[in-house]
Amino acid sequence: VVHAIGGISDGPPNKGRKTGGKVRVSTGIQHEKLSIALLRALPDLLIKFKSDAAVLESISSLPRYLIPTVFSLPQRKKDFTSLNKNLSEIYLQSNDENVLRNVALSLAYLSRGDHTRAPEARLQLQK
């Protein structure tokens, strides 16, 4: 009975299967696409809002939600470097405790893990 109403499935939840005429995209792919889009946009957003502590507090926490594997993509190297550089500059210039905390946590996140850019991020932290 449970199988008939779709409550339990023997396989992954509708990954790649058609439902109602549309193919459902897996959450992992959506998260990766969002991570790439954010990695591309965040460096410019950090510069644009660097004088607005309320907005900066929010956007400076976003790097911690990115999937680390997107940092290793060759076409995202420039974006990663810009993000790391802009966060470092904000850390040196900001006086807001919440912004400083979020930036520090984001910089630490970018420098950890086994992605290709981690050593580069650690070097930036040492400067």
PDB file of C-alpha atoms in Angstrom:
ATOM      1  CA  VAL A   1       0.000   0.000   0.000  1.00  0.00           C
ATOM      2  CA  VAL A   2       2.829   2.408   0.886  1.00  0.00           C
ATOM      3  CA  HIS A   3       4.492   1.744  -2.486  1.00  0.00           C
ATOM      4  CA  ALA A   4       1.249   2.571  -4.251  1.00  0.00           C
ATOM      5  CA  ILE A   5       1.061   6.069  -2.750  1.00  0.00           C
ATOM      6  CA  GLY A   6       4.746   6.774  -3.267  1.00  0.00           C
ATOM      7  CA  GLY A   7       5.808   6.946   0.372  1.00  0.00           C
ATOM      8  CA  ILE A   8       8.666   4.460   0.002  1.00  0.00           C
ATOM      9  CA  SER A   9      10.853   3.808  -2.969  1.00  0.00           C
ATOM     10  CA  ASP A  10      13.358   1.102  -3.704  1.00  0.00           C
ATOM     11  CA  GLY A  11      15.737   3.533  -5.391  1.00  0.00           C
ATOM     12  CA  PRO A  12      16.882   7.126  -5.064  1.00  0.00           C
ATOM     13  CA  PRO A  13      14.046   9.676  -4.891  1.00  0.00           C
ATOM     14  CA  ASN A  14      13.063  10.330  -8.516  1.00  0.00           C
ATOM     15  CA  LYS A  15      16.625  11.032  -9.590  1.00  0.00           C
ATOM     16  CA  GLY A  16      16.431  11.334 -13.345  1.00  0.00           C
ATOM     17  CA  ARG A  17      12.963   9.797 -13.503  1.00  0.00           C
ATOM     18  CA  LYS A  18      10.102  11.587 -15.173  1.00  0.00           C
ATOM     19  CA  THR A  19       7.336  12.834 -12.931  1.00  0.00           C
ATOM     20  CA  GLY A  20       4.341  14.517 -14.459  1.00  0.00           C
ATOM     21  CA  GLY A  21       6.118  15.082 -17.768  1.00  0.00           C
ATOM     22  CA  LYS A  22       9.100  16.883 -16.228  1.00  0.00           C
ATOM     23  CA  VAL A  23      12.478  15.530 -15.172  1.00  0.00           C
ATOM     24  CA  ARG A  24      13.273  16.425 -11.583  1.00  0.00           C
ATOM     25  CA  VAL A  25      16.773  17.718 -11.058  1.00  0.00           C
ATOM     26  CA  SER A  26      18.544  16.269  -8.045  1.00  0.00           C
ATOM     27  CA  THR A  27      19.224  18.501  -5.078  1.00  0.00           C
ATOM     28  CA  GLY A  28      22.965  17.960  -5.476  1.00  0.00           C
ATOM     29  CA  ILE A  29      22.994  19.379  -8.981  1.00  0.00           C
ATOM     30  CA  GLN A  30      20.901  22.354  -7.876  1.00  0.00           C
ATOM     31  CA  HIS A  31      23.286  23.010  -4.963  1.00  0.00           C
ATOM     32  CA  GLU A  32      26.271  22.835  -7.323  1.00  0.00           C
ATOM     33  CA  LYS A  33      24.674  25.290  -9.758  1.00  0.00           C
ATOM     34  CA  LEU A  34      23.825  27.653  -6.910  1.00  0.00           C
ATOM     35  CA  SER A  35      27.382  27.370  -5.569  1.00  0.00           C
ATOM     36  CA  ILE A  36      28.834  28.261  -8.963  1.00  0.00           C
ATOM     37  CA  ALA A  37      26.467  31.218  -9.364  1.00  0.00           C
ATOM     38  CA  LEU A  38      27.293  32.507  -5.885  1.00  0.00           C
ATOM     39  CA  LEU A  39      31.025  32.021  -6.378  1.00  0.00           C
ATOM     40  CA  ARG A  40      30.777  34.138  -9.522  1.00  0.00           C
ATOM     41  CA  ALA A  41      28.644  36.877  -7.908  1.00  0.00           C
ATOM     42  CA  LEU A  42      30.017  37.174  -4.370  1.00  0.00           C
ATOM     43  CA  PRO A  43      33.298  38.995  -5.117  1.00  0.00           C
ATOM     44  CA  ASP A  44      31.412  41.867  -6.776  1.00  0.00           C
ATOM     45  CA  LEU A  45      28.682  41.893  -4.137  1.00  0.00           C
ATOM     46  CA  LEU A  46      31.273  42.167  -1.372  1.00  0.00           C
ATOM     47  CA  ILE A  47      32.780  45.234  -3.041  1.00  0.00           C
ATOM     48  CA  LYS A  48      29.404  46.774  -3.822  1.00  0.00           C
ATOM     49  CA  PHE A  49      28.168  46.501  -0.210  1.00  0.00           C
ATOM     50  CA  LYS A  50      31.437  46.877   1.715  1.00  0.00           C
ATOM     51  CA  SER A  51      30.195  50.074   3.375  1.00  0.00           C
ATOM     52  CA  ASP A  52      26.818  48.591   4.415  1.00  0.00           C
ATOM     53  CA  ALA A  53      27.446  46.510   7.538  1.00  0.00           C
ATOM     54  CA  ALA A  54      23.930  45.036   7.648  1.00  0.00           C
ATOM     55  CA  VAL A  55      24.115  43.651   4.112  1.00  0.00           C
ATOM     56  CA  LEU A  56      27.776  42.719   4.448  1.00  0.00           C
ATOM     57  CA  GLU A  57      27.005  40.696   7.567  1.00  0.00           C
ATOM     58  CA  SER A  58      24.656  38.515   5.524  1.00  0.00           C
ATOM     59  CA  ILE A  59      26.655  38.102   2.331  1.00  0.00           C
ATOM     60  CA  SER A  60      29.944  37.492   4.152  1.00  0.00           C
ATOM     61  CA  SER A  61      28.469  34.317   5.616  1.00  0.00           C
ATOM     62  CA  LEU A  62      27.457  32.868   2.230  1.00  0.00           C
ATOM     63  CA  PRO A  63      30.829  31.356   1.216  1.00  0.00           C
ATOM     64  CA  ARG A  64      30.396  28.746   3.962  1.00  0.00           C
ATOM     65  CA  TYR A  65      27.403  27.316   2.106  1.00  0.00           C
ATOM     66  CA  LEU A  66      29.243  26.733  -1.165  1.00  0.00           C
ATOM     67  CA  ILE A  67      30.191  23.218  -2.217  1.00  0.00           C
ATOM     68  CA  PRO A  68      34.009  23.030  -1.972  1.00  0.00           C
ATOM     69  CA  THR A  69      34.318  21.025  -5.198  1.00  0.00           C
ATOM     70  CA  VAL A  70      33.349  24.109  -7.243  1.00  0.00           C
ATOM     71  CA  PHE A  71      36.491  25.842  -5.925  1.00  0.00           C
ATOM     72  CA  SER A  72      38.574  23.313  -7.876  1.00  0.00           C
ATOM     73  CA  LEU A  73      36.922  23.985 -11.228  1.00  0.00           C
ATOM     74  CA  PRO A  74      39.524  25.570 -13.549  1.00  0.00           C
ATOM     75  CA  GLN A  75      37.038  28.139 -14.873  1.00  0.00           C
ATOM     76  CA  ARG A  76      36.282  29.296 -11.290  1.00  0.00           C
ATOM     77  CA  LYS A  77      39.896  29.976 -10.217  1.00  0.00           C
ATOM     78  CA  LYS A  78      39.606  33.721 -10.838  1.00  0.00           C
ATOM     79  CA  ASP A  79      36.308  33.889  -8.928  1.00  0.00           C
ATOM     80  CA  PHE A  80      37.783  31.984  -5.970  1.00  0.00           C
ATOM     81  CA  THR A  81      40.861  34.222  -5.888  1.00  0.00           C
ATOM     82  CA  SER A  82      38.711  37.364  -6.033  1.00  0.00           C
ATOM     83  CA  LEU A  83      36.411  36.090  -3.294  1.00  0.00           C
ATOM     84  CA  ASN A  84      39.345  35.253  -1.037  1.00  0.00           C
ATOM     85  CA  LYS A  85      41.031  38.615  -1.712  1.00  0.00           C
ATOM     86  CA  ASN A  86      37.850  40.639  -1.149  1.00  0.00           C
ATOM     87  CA  LEU A  87      37.030  38.829   2.088  1.00  0.00           C
ATOM     88  CA  SER A  88      40.572  39.478   3.333  1.00  0.00           C
ATOM     89  CA  GLU A  89      40.310  43.183   2.508  1.00  0.00           C
ATOM     90  CA  ILE A  90      36.954  43.466   4.263  1.00  0.00           C
ATOM     91  CA  TYR A  91      38.415  41.755   7.319  1.00  0.00           C
ATOM     92  CA  LEU A  92      41.180  44.360   7.479  1.00  0.00           C
ATOM     93  CA  GLN A  93      38.821  47.312   6.956  1.00  0.00           C
ATOM     94  CA  SER A  94      35.680  46.425   8.895  1.00  0.00           C
ATOM     95  CA  ASN A  95      34.915  47.434  12.480  1.00  0.00           C
ATOM     96  CA  ASP A  96      31.651  45.507  12.817  1.00  0.00           C
ATOM     97  CA  GLU A  97      32.036  42.448  15.063  1.00  0.00           C
ATOM     98  CA  ASN A  98      29.428  40.377  13.218  1.00  0.00           C
ATOM     99  CA  VAL A  99      31.003  41.107   9.847  1.00  0.00           C
ATOM    100  CA  LEU A 100      34.452  40.266  11.222  1.00  0.00           C
ATOM    101  CA  ARG A 101      33.177  36.975  12.661  1.00  0.00           C
ATOM    102  CA  ASN A 102      31.447  35.960   9.408  1.00  0.00           C
ATOM    103  CA  VAL A 103      34.439  36.929   7.285  1.00  0.00           C
ATOM    104  CA  ALA A 104      36.821  35.018   9.560  1.00  0.00           C
ATOM    105  CA  LEU A 105      34.620  31.919   9.438  1.00  0.00           C
ATOM    106  CA  SER A 106      34.301  32.173   5.651  1.00  0.00           C
ATOM    107  CA  LEU A 107      38.054  32.593   5.178  1.00  0.00           C
ATOM    108  CA  ALA A 108      38.684  29.583   7.406  1.00  0.00           C
ATOM    109  CA  TYR A 109      36.146  27.558   5.404  1.00  0.00           C
ATOM    110  CA  LEU A 110      37.815  28.498   2.112  1.00  0.00           C
ATOM    111  CA  SER A 111      41.218  27.421   3.418  1.00  0.00           C
ATOM    112  CA  ARG A 112      40.121  23.997   4.679  1.00  0.00           C
ATOM    113  CA  GLY A 113      39.296  20.840   2.829  1.00  0.00           C
ATOM    114  CA  ASP A 114      40.873  18.914   0.029  1.00  0.00           C
ATOM    115  CA  HIS A 115      39.922  21.190  -2.856  1.00  0.00           C
ATOM    116  CA  THR A 116      42.645  22.442  -5.202  1.00  0.00           C
ATOM    117  CA  ARG A 117      42.526  26.042  -3.979  1.00  0.00           C
ATOM    118  CA  ALA A 118      42.905  25.351  -0.215  1.00  0.00           C
ATOM    119  CA  PRO A 119      46.697  25.971  -0.173  1.00  0.00           C
ATOM    120  CA  GLU A 120      46.177  29.275  -2.011  1.00  0.00           C
ATOM    121  CA  ALA A 121      43.557  30.296   0.549  1.00  0.00           C
ATOM    122  CA  ARG A 122      45.881  29.379   3.432  1.00  0.00           C
ATOM    123  CA  LEU A 123      48.612  31.571   1.912  1.00  0.00           C
ATOM    124  CA  GLN A 124      46.162  34.478   1.740  1.00  0.00           C
ATOM    125  CA  LEU A 125      45.393  34.020   5.449  1.00  0.00           C
ATOM    126  CA  GLN A 126      49.083  34.230   6.310  1.00  0.00           C
ATOM    127  CA  LYS A 127      49.505  37.630   4.612  1.00  0.00           C
TER     128      LYS A 127
END
